[in-house]
C-alpha cells in the first residue's frame, strides 16, 4: 500500500494538470538576456527589434487553447471590440490563472475602457507572476497616472525605464512630463 499511494497521488496530480492549463513556458532566462540587450541598445530601432522579441516570449501561451484565447482577445482589442476582447481574456485568466500575459492583456483592455481600478488589479497580478514584465510595469504607471496617483506612477515608470530605457512612454518621465522626477532643479 505504501507504494500504491504515491502512484495514485502522482496520477491524480497528472490528471488535474492535464485537465487544466499547463504551466506557462519558462522564458525567464531569455527575457533577462533581452533586457540586458535592450539596456545596451544604441538606437531606438535596435531597441524596438529587441522589444518585439520580448513580446514573442510574453505572448507564448501555455497551450493551444490558451493561445487561441490570447490571440482572440488581442485581435478583438485591435478592432476596438473591447467587450469581446475582455470576454476572451477573462476566459484565458480563468483557464490559466498563473499566466501573466493573460492579466496584462486584460488590464490593457480595462485601461482602454478607462476602468483603471480593474486594470490595476490585473497589473498587480501580472507583476506578482512576472515581476520584470516591462509592459506590465509601464501599463501600471499609466494606470496610476489615470488614477492621479502620481508618486506611485513615477516609481513604476522609473522601474520600467531601468529595465528598458527605450520605452515609448519615456517622454512622460522626461523633464516637464507628468511623471518626471520631482525635486529641486540644480
mmCIF file of C-alpha atoms in Angstrom:
data_model
loop_
_atom_site.group_PDB
_atom_site.id
_atom_site.type_symbol
_atom_site.label_atom_id
_atom_site.label_comp_id
_atom_site.label_asym_id
_atom_site.label_seq_id
_atom_site.Cartn_x
_atom_site.Cartn_y
_atom_site.Cartn_z
ATOM 1 C CA UNK A 1 0.000 0.000 0.000
ATOM 2 C CA UNK A 2 2.798 2.442 0.730
ATOM 3 C CA UNK A 3 3.947 2.073 -2.918
ATOM 4 C CA UNK A 4 0.441 2.404 -4.352
ATOM 5 C CA UNK A 5 -0.367 5.685 -2.605
ATOM 6 C CA UNK A 6 2.451 7.705 -4.254
ATOM 7 C CA UNK A 7 1.433 6.304 -7.654
ATOM 8 C CA UNK A 8 -2.214 7.268 -7.077
ATOM 9 C CA UNK A 9 -1.228 10.749 -5.899
ATOM 10 C CA UNK A 10 1.006 11.152 -8.961
ATOM 11 C CA UNK A 11 -1.760 10.023 -11.308
ATOM 12 C CA UNK A 12 -4.245 12.402 -9.676
ATOM 13 C CA UNK A 13 -1.813 15.309 -9.992
ATOM 14 C CA UNK A 14 -1.135 14.436 -13.635
ATOM 15 C CA UNK A 15 -4.848 14.176 -14.360
ATOM 16 C CA UNK A 16 -5.580 17.555 -12.738
ATOM 17 C CA UNK A 17 -2.697 19.108 -14.662
ATOM 18 C CA UNK A 18 -3.856 17.570 -17.944
ATOM 19 C CA UNK A 19 -7.421 18.849 -17.467
ATOM 20 C CA UNK A 20 -6.390 22.456 -16.767
ATOM 21 C CA UNK A 21 -3.919 24.906 -18.115
ATOM 22 C CA UNK A 22 -0.327 23.680 -18.118
ATOM 23 C CA UNK A 23 2.445 25.838 -16.733
ATOM 24 C CA UNK A 24 3.454 28.693 -18.990
ATOM 25 C CA UNK A 25 6.748 28.203 -20.820
ATOM 26 C CA UNK A 26 9.655 29.463 -18.724
ATOM 27 C CA UNK A 27 11.329 32.186 -20.757
ATOM 28 C CA UNK A 28 12.873 33.981 -17.756
ATOM 29 C CA UNK A 29 16.495 33.459 -18.795
ATOM 30 C CA UNK A 30 15.852 34.524 -22.377
ATOM 31 C CA UNK A 31 13.887 37.581 -21.256
ATOM 32 C CA UNK A 32 16.656 38.534 -18.805
ATOM 33 C CA UNK A 33 19.138 38.373 -21.687
ATOM 34 C CA UNK A 34 16.840 40.519 -23.831
ATOM 35 C CA UNK A 35 16.608 43.080 -21.002
ATOM 36 C CA UNK A 36 20.405 43.250 -20.965
ATOM 37 C CA UNK A 37 20.426 43.707 -24.719
ATOM 38 C CA UNK A 38 17.807 46.466 -24.704
ATOM 39 C CA UNK A 39 19.666 48.299 -21.951
ATOM 40 C CA UNK A 40 22.765 48.260 -24.166
ATOM 41 C CA UNK A 41 20.906 49.201 -27.355
ATOM 42 C CA UNK A 42 22.352 52.230 -29.079
ATOM 43 C CA UNK A 43 19.381 53.208 -31.221
ATOM 44 C CA UNK A 44 15.625 53.213 -30.932
ATOM 45 C CA UNK A 45 15.377 50.928 -33.976
ATOM 46 C CA UNK A 46 17.653 48.362 -32.329
ATOM 47 C CA UNK A 47 15.640 48.600 -29.110
ATOM 48 C CA UNK A 48 12.348 48.175 -30.996
ATOM 49 C CA UNK A 49 13.583 44.916 -32.541
ATOM 50 C CA UNK A 50 14.579 43.601 -29.121
ATOM 51 C CA UNK A 51 11.234 44.701 -27.668
ATOM 52 C CA UNK A 52 9.421 42.805 -30.430
ATOM 53 C CA UNK A 53 11.335 39.677 -29.446
ATOM 54 C CA UNK A 54 10.263 40.174 -25.821
ATOM 55 C CA UNK A 55 6.642 40.283 -26.938
ATOM 56 C CA UNK A 56 7.078 36.948 -28.710
ATOM 57 C CA UNK A 57 8.008 35.364 -25.382
ATOM 58 C CA UNK A 58 5.411 37.158 -23.263
ATOM 59 C CA UNK A 59 2.698 36.147 -25.753
ATOM 60 C CA UNK A 60 3.755 32.486 -25.814
ATOM 61 C CA UNK A 61 0.716 30.989 -24.104
ATOM 62 C CA UNK A 62 0.848 27.712 -22.157
ATOM 63 C CA UNK A 63 -1.078 25.648 -24.732
ATOM 64 C CA UNK A 64 -3.139 25.922 -27.898
ATOM 65 C CA UNK A 65 -6.490 26.742 -26.225
ATOM 66 C CA UNK A 66 -4.792 29.470 -24.180
ATOM 67 C CA UNK A 67 -3.034 30.807 -27.282
ATOM 68 C CA UNK A 68 -6.338 30.966 -29.141
ATOM 69 C CA UNK A 69 -7.941 32.949 -26.302
ATOM 70 C CA UNK A 70 -4.966 35.311 -26.089
ATOM 71 C CA UNK A 71 -4.898 35.847 -29.843
ATOM 72 C CA UNK A 72 -8.655 36.399 -29.970
ATOM 73 C CA UNK A 73 -8.518 38.897 -27.131
ATOM 74 C CA UNK A 74 -5.715 40.838 -28.773
ATOM 75 C CA UNK A 75 -7.430 40.762 -32.192
ATOM 76 C CA UNK A 76 -10.720 41.985 -30.725
ATOM 77 C CA UNK A 77 -8.905 44.730 -28.803
ATOM 78 C CA UNK A 78 -7.166 45.861 -32.009
ATOM 79 C CA UNK A 79 -10.624 46.030 -33.643
ATOM 80 C CA UNK A 80 -11.913 48.161 -30.720
ATOM 81 C CA UNK A 81 -14.331 45.395 -29.741
ATOM 82 C CA UNK A 82 -13.468 45.756 -26.080
ATOM 83 C CA UNK A 83 -16.338 43.642 -24.810
ATOM 84 C CA UNK A 84 -15.335 40.592 -26.888
ATOM 85 C CA UNK A 85 -11.671 41.231 -26.069
ATOM 86 C CA UNK A 86 -12.390 41.336 -22.355
ATOM 87 C CA UNK A 87 -14.538 38.197 -22.530
ATOM 88 C CA UNK A 88 -11.793 36.215 -24.322
ATOM 89 C CA UNK A 89 -9.125 37.407 -21.906
ATOM 90 C CA UNK A 90 -11.394 36.781 -18.936
ATOM 91 C CA UNK A 91 -11.760 33.167 -20.105
ATOM 92 C CA UNK A 92 -7.972 32.975 -20.543
ATOM 93 C CA UNK A 93 -7.372 34.170 -16.976
ATOM 94 C CA UNK A 94 -9.952 31.708 -15.640
ATOM 95 C CA UNK A 95 -8.325 28.872 -17.593
ATOM 96 C CA UNK A 96 -4.686 29.881 -16.939
ATOM 97 C CA UNK A 97 -4.601 31.781 -13.636
ATOM 98 C CA UNK A 98 -0.800 31.584 -13.467
ATOM 99 C CA UNK A 99 -0.129 33.077 -16.919
ATOM 100 C CA UNK A 100 0.979 36.707 -16.501
ATOM 101 C CA UNK A 101 0.212 37.846 -20.027
ATOM 102 C CA UNK A 102 -3.463 36.979 -19.666
ATOM 103 C CA UNK A 103 -3.718 39.512 -16.849
ATOM 104 C CA UNK A 104 -1.565 42.054 -18.665
ATOM 105 C CA UNK A 105 -3.729 41.931 -21.776
ATOM 106 C CA UNK A 106 -6.973 42.040 -19.815
ATOM 107 C CA UNK A 107 -5.570 45.055 -17.948
ATOM 108 C CA UNK A 108 -4.860 46.762 -21.270
ATOM 109 C CA UNK A 109 -8.484 46.323 -22.302
ATOM 110 C CA UNK A 110 -9.662 47.676 -18.935
ATOM 111 C CA UNK A 111 -7.273 50.621 -19.315
ATOM 112 C CA UNK A 112 -8.673 51.417 -22.765
ATOM 113 C CA UNK A 113 -12.170 51.266 -21.256
ATOM 114 C CA UNK A 114 -10.878 53.661 -18.561
ATOM 115 C CA UNK A 115 -11.667 51.115 -15.873
ATOM 116 C CA UNK A 116 -8.446 51.942 -14.067
ATOM 117 C CA UNK A 117 -9.199 50.042 -10.823
ATOM 118 C CA UNK A 118 -9.791 46.787 -12.766
ATOM 119 C CA UNK A 119 -6.659 47.420 -14.834
ATOM 120 C CA UNK A 120 -4.615 47.985 -11.688
ATOM 121 C CA UNK A 121 -5.850 44.737 -10.111
ATOM 122 C CA UNK A 122 -4.835 42.764 -13.215
ATOM 123 C CA UNK A 123 -1.468 44.505 -13.499
ATOM 124 C CA UNK A 124 -0.720 43.726 -9.863
ATOM 125 C CA UNK A 125 -1.460 40.055 -10.565
ATOM 126 C CA UNK A 126 0.659 40.071 -13.748
ATOM 127 C CA UNK A 127 3.581 41.592 -11.841
ATOM 128 C CA UNK A 128 3.191 39.142 -8.966
ATOM 129 C CA UNK A 129 3.662 36.371 -11.535
ATOM 130 C CA UNK A 130 6.337 38.160 -13.598
ATOM 131 C CA UNK A 131 7.991 40.987 -11.604
ATOM 132 C CA UNK A 132 10.159 42.197 -14.506
ATOM 133 C CA UNK A 133 7.356 42.311 -17.068
ATOM 134 C CA UNK A 134 8.274 45.681 -18.560
ATOM 135 C CA UNK A 135 4.976 46.194 -20.361
ATOM 136 C CA UNK A 136 3.006 45.468 -17.193
ATOM 137 C CA UNK A 137 5.189 47.907 -15.217
ATOM 138 C CA UNK A 138 4.708 50.592 -17.829
ATOM 139 C CA UNK A 139 0.995 49.838 -18.001
ATOM 140 C CA UNK A 140 0.771 50.074 -14.235
ATOM 141 C CA UNK A 141 2.457 53.502 -14.352
ATOM 142 C CA UNK A 142 -0.043 54.683 -16.984
ATOM 143 C CA UNK A 143 -2.942 53.280 -14.966
ATOM 144 C CA UNK A 144 -1.741 55.004 -11.811
ATOM 145 C CA UNK A 145 -1.420 58.204 -13.832
ATOM 146 C CA UNK A 146 -5.054 57.735 -14.874
ATOM 147 C CA UNK A 147 -5.945 57.397 -11.193
ATOM 148 C CA UNK A 148 -3.902 60.541 -10.378
ATOM 149 C CA UNK A 149 -1.616 58.529 -8.108
ATOM 150 C CA UNK A 150 1.460 60.317 -9.440
ATOM 151 C CA UNK A 151 4.055 59.328 -6.837
ATOM 152 C CA UNK A 152 3.351 55.630 -7.387
ATOM 153 C CA UNK A 153 3.206 56.126 -11.151
ATOM 154 C CA UNK A 154 6.644 57.763 -11.101
ATOM 155 C CA UNK A 155 8.107 54.817 -9.208
ATOM 156 C CA UNK A 156 6.693 52.252 -11.637
ATOM 157 C CA UNK A 157 7.773 54.243 -14.682
ATOM 158 C CA UNK A 158 11.274 54.619 -13.234
ATOM 159 C CA UNK A 159 11.436 50.852 -12.662
ATOM 160 C CA UNK A 160 10.172 50.149 -16.193
ATOM 161 C CA UNK A 161 12.719 52.587 -17.656
ATOM 162 C CA UNK A 162 15.510 50.989 -15.633
ATOM 163 C CA UNK A 163 14.693 47.753 -17.466
ATOM 164 C CA UNK A 164 14.041 49.354 -20.868
ATOM 165 C CA UNK A 165 15.273 52.933 -21.290
ATOM 166 C CA UNK A 166 13.742 52.999 -24.797
ATOM 167 C CA UNK A 167 10.099 52.631 -23.778
ATOM 168 C CA UNK A 168 7.777 54.664 -25.996
ATOM 169 C CA UNK A 169 6.294 56.160 -22.792
ATOM 170 C CA UNK A 170 9.698 57.502 -21.677
ATOM 171 C CA UNK A 171 8.651 61.061 -22.560
ATOM 172 C CA UNK A 172 6.209 61.007 -19.653
ATOM 173 C CA UNK A 173 9.191 60.810 -17.288
ATOM 174 C CA UNK A 174 11.262 63.409 -19.130
ATOM 175 C CA UNK A 175 11.613 66.930 -17.714
ATOM 176 C CA UNK A 176 8.251 68.634 -17.966
ATOM 177 C CA UNK A 177 6.390 65.334 -18.280
ATOM 178 C CA UNK A 178 3.705 64.344 -15.789
ATOM 179 C CA UNK A 179 5.913 61.540 -14.415
ATOM 180 C CA UNK A 180 9.155 63.498 -14.326
ATOM 181 C CA UNK A 181 11.051 63.120 -11.064
ATOM 182 C CA UNK A 182 10.166 65.806 -8.543
ATOM 183 C CA UNK A 183 12.623 67.795 -6.527
ATOM 184 C CA UNK A 184 14.789 70.848 -6.760
ATOM 185 C CA UNK A 185 16.368 71.875 -10.015
ATOM 186 C CA UNK A 186 20.105 72.211 -9.883
#
